[in-house]
Tab-separated table of C-alpha atoms in Angstrom:
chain	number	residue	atom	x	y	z
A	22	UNK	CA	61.343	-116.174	-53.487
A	23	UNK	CA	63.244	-119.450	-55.029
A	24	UNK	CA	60.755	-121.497	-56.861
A	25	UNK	CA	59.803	-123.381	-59.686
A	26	UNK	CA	58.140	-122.176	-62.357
A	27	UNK	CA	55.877	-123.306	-65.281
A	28	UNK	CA	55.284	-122.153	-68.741
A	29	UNK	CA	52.781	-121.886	-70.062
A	30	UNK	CA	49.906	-122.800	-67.644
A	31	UNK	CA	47.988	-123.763	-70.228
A	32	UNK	CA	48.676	-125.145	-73.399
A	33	UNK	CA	46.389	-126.161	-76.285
A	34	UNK	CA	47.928	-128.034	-79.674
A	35	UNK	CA	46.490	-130.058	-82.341
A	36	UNK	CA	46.958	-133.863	-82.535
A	37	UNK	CA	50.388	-134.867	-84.062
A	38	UNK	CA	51.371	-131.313	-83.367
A	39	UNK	CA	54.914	-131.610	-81.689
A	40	UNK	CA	54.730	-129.326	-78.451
A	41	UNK	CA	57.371	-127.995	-75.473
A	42	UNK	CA	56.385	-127.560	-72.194
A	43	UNK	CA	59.044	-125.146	-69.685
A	44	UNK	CA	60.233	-125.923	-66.423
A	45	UNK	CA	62.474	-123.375	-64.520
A	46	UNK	CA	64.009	-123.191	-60.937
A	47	UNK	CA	65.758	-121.036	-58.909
A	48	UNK	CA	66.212	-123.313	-56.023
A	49	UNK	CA	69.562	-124.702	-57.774
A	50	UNK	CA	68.550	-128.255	-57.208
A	51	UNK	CA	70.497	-130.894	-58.597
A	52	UNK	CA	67.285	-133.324	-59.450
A	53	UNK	CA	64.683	-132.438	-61.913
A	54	UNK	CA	61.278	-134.549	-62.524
A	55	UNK	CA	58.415	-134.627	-64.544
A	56	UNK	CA	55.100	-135.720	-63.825
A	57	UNK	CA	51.760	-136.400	-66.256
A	58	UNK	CA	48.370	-136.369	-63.998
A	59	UNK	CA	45.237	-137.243	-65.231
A	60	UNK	CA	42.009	-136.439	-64.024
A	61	UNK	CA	41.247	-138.142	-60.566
A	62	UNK	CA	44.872	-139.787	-60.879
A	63	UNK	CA	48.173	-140.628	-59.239
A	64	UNK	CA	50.653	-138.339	-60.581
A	65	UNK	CA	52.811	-140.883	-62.865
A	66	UNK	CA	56.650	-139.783	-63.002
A	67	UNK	CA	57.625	-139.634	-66.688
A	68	UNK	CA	61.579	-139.035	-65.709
A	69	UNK	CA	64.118	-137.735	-63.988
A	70	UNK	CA	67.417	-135.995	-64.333
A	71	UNK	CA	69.862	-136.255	-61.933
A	72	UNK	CA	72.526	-133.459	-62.698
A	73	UNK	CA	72.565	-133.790	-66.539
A	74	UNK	CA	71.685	-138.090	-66.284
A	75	UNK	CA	68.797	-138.491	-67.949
A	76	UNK	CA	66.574	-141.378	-65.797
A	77	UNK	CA	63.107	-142.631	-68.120
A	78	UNK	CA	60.775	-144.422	-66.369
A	79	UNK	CA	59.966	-148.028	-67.599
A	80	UNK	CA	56.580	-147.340	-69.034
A	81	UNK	CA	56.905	-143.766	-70.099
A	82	UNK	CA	56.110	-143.995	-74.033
A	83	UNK	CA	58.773	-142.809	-76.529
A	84	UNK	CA	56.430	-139.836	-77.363
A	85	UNK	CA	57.535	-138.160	-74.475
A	86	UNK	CA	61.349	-136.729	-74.513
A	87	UNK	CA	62.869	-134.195	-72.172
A	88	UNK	CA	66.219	-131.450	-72.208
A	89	UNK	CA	67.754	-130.070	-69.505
A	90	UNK	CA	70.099	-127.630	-71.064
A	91	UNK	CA	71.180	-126.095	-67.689
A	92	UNK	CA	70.693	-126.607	-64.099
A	93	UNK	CA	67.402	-124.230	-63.783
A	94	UNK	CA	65.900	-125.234	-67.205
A	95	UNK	CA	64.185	-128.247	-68.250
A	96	UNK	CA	61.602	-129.091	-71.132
A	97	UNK	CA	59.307	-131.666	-72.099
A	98	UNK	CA	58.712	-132.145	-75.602
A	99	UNK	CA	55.939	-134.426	-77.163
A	100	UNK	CA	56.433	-135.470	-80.544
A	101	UNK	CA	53.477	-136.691	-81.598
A	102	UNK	CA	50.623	-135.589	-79.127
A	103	UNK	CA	47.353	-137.598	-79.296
A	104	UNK	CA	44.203	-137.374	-77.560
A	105	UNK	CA	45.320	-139.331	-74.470
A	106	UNK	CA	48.605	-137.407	-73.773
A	107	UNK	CA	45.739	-134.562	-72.568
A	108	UNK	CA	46.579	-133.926	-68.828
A	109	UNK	CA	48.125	-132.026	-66.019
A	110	UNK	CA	52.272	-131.776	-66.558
A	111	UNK	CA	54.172	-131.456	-63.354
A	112	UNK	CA	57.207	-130.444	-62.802
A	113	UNK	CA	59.557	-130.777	-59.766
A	114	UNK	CA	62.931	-130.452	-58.162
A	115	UNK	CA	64.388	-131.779	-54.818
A	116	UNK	CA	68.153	-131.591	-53.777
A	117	UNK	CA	70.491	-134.208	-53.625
A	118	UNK	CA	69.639	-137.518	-51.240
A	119	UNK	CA	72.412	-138.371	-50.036
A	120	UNK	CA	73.493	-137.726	-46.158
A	121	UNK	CA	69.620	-136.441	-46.275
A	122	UNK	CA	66.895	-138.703	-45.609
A	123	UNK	CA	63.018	-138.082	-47.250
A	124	UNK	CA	63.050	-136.918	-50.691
A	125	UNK	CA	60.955	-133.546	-50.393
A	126	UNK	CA	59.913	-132.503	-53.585
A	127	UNK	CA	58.934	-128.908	-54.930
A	128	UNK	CA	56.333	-128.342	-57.471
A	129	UNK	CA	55.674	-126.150	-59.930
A	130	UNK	CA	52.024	-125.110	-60.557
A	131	UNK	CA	51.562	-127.639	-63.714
A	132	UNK	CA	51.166	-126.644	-67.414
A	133	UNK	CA	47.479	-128.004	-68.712
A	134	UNK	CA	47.828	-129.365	-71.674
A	135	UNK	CA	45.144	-129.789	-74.144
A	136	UNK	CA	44.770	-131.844	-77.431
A	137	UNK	CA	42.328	-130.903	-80.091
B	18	UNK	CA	54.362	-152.554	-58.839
B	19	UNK	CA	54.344	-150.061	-55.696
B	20	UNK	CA	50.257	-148.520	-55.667
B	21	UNK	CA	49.067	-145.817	-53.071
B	22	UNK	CA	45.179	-145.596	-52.477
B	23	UNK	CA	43.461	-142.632	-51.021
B	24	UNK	CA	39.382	-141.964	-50.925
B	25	UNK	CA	38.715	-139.144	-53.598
B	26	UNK	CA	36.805	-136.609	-51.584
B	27	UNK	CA	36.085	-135.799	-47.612
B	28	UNK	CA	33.874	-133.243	-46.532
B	29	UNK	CA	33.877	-131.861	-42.716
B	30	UNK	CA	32.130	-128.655	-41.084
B	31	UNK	CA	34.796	-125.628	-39.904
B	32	UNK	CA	36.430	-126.504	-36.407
B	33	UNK	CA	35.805	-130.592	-36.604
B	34	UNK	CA	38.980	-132.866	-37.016
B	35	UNK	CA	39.535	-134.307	-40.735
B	36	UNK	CA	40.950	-138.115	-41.228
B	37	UNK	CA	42.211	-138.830	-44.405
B	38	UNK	CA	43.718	-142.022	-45.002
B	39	UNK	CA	46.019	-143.713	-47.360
B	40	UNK	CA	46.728	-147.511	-48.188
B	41	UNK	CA	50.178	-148.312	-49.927
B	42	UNK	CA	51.697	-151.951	-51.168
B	43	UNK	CA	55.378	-151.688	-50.982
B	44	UNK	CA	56.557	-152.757	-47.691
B	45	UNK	CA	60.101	-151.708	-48.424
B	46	UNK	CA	58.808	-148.055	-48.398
B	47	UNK	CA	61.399	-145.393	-45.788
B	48	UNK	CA	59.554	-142.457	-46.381
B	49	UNK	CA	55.524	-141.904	-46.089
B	50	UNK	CA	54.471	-138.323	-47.105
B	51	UNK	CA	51.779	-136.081	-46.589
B	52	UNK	CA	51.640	-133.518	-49.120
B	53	UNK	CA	48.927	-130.356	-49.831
B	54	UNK	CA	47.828	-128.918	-53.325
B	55	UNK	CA	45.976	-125.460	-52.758
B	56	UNK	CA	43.519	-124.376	-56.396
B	57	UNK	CA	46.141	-123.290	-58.851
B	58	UNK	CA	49.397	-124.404	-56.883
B	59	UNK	CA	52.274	-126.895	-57.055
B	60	UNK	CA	52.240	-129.707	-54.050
B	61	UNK	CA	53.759	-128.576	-51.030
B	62	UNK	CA	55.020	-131.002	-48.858
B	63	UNK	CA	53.072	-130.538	-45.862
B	64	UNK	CA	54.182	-133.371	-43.159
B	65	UNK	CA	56.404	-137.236	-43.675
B	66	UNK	CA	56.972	-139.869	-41.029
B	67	UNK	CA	59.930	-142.417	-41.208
B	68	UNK	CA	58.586	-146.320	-41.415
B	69	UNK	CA	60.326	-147.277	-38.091
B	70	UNK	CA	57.579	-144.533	-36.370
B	71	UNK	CA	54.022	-145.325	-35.504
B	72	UNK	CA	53.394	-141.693	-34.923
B	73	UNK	CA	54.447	-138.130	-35.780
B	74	UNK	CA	52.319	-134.981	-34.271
B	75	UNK	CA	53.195	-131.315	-35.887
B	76	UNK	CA	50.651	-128.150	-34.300
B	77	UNK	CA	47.285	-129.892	-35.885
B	78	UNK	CA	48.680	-132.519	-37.507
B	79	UNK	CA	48.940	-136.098	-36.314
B	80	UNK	CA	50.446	-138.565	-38.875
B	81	UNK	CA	49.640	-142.246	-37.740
B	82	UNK	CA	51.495	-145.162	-39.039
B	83	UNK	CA	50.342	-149.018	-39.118
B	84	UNK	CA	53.306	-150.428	-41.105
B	85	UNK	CA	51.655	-153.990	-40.341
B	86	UNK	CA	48.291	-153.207	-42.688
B	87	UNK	CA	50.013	-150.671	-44.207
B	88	UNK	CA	47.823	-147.778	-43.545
B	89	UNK	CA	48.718	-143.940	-43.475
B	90	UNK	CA	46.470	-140.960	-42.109
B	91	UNK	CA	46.653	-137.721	-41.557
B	92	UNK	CA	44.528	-135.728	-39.227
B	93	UNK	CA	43.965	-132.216	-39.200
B	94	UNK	CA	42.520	-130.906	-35.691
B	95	UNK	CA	40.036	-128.086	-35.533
B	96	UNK	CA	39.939	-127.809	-39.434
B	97	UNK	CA	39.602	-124.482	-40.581
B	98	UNK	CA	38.346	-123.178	-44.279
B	99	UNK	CA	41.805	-122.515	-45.138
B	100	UNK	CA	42.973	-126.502	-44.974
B	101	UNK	CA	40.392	-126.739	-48.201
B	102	UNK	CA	42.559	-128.097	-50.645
B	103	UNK	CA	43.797	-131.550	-52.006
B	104	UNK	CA	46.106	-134.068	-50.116
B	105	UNK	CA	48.462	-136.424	-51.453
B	106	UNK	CA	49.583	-139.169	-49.721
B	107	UNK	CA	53.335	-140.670	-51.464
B	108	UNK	CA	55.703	-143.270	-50.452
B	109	UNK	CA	59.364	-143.732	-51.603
B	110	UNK	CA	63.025	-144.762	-50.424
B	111	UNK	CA	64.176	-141.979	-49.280
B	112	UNK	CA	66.654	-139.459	-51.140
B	113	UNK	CA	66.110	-138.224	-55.027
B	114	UNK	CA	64.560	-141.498	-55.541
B	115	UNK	CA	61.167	-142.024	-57.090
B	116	UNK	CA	58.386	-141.609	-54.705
B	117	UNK	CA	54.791	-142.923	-55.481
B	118	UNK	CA	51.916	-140.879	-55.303
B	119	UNK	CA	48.199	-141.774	-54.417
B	120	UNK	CA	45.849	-139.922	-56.444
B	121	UNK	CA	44.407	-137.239	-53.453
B	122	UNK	CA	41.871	-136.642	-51.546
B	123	UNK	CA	40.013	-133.650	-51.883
B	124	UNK	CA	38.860	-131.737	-48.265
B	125	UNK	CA	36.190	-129.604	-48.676
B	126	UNK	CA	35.506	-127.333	-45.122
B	127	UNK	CA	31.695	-126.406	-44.675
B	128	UNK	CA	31.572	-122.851	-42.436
């Protein structure tokens, strides 16, 4: 079955410790994203890639840096991790837009990511 | 900014309809979605209505629209245990472009 897949699931580092999370997908979608989600919140896009063009969002801190070294792959590395970068990591794909109308997005299961 | 509300929790007994509803602020939004988390899954989307409809109806779902207050819900008819689970509500432009996500409502079906 084509999907997207997470790696770890869960994911425990030390503060300051620089950590990778792993996105895969075998949907060959052009359009990768990233997501943090707190508890009891909005999932907050972090960034995008569209192809290899690397989109950040506005308010997504420098802390937070992403590869996509191929088409199905795509990490999310955190330099520095503190205590509030603890939270649910997303990750999602959804084809190409254009001559289609809504967006629909598929998930991955989420890495948990926890900072001691 | 764009912001998407949603109640955090809704409880109904097996076989009632479930209501959840969804405020949003961007009146330039295309695309209103419905989407479903099930424990230990990625979101699925589950149902999405264009803005120029007041209405979209799929088996036991009825999406309604009210693009003037900006209000979104989603009702599940004859809710069964298996619709337990968390439901997103998002809006966006359409295409690969950022949607905005409310931050669920969690429907917990009583036997």
């Amino acid at each position: 079955d084509a999907m997207v897949i997470q790696n770890p699931r869960y994911q425990v580092t030390q503060f300051g410790k620089p950590v990778t999370l792993s996105c895969s997908q075998t949907l060959n979608h052009n359009v990768m994203y990233w997501y943090q989600q707190k508890s009891s919140q909005a999932p907050k896009l972090l960034f995008h890639y569209y192809d290899k063009d690397f989109n950040n969002e506005a308010d997504t801190p420098d802390n937070f840096q992403s590869r996509r070294p191929n088409t199905s792959f795509c990490f999310l590395d955190i330099r520095s991790p503190g205590l509030g970068d603890a939270a649910m990591y997303l990750c999602a794909t959804s084809r190409d837009g254009r001559g289609l109308s809504y967006n629909e997005q598929f998930f991955g299961p989420g890495t948990r990511l926890t900072v001691l | 900014g764009e912001d998407v509300e949603q109640s955090l929790f809704l409880s109904v007994r097996e076989g009632d309809s479930s209501v959840i509803n969804c405020t949003y602020t961007d009146s330039s939004s295309t695309y209103l979605y419905w989407y479903k988390q099930e424990p230990g899954a990625g979101l699925q989307l589950l149902t999405y209505i264009f803005s120029n409809m007041d209405m979209k109806q799929d088996q036991r779902l009825t999406v309604l629209l009210n693009k003037k207050d900006k209000h979104l819900s989603l009702r599940i008819a004859d809710t069964q245990t298996g619709d337990s689970a968390i439901y997103f509500c998002a809006e966006g432009p359409g295409g690969y472009q950022k949607v905005t996500f409310g931050t669920g409502t969690k429907l917990q079906v009583i036997p």
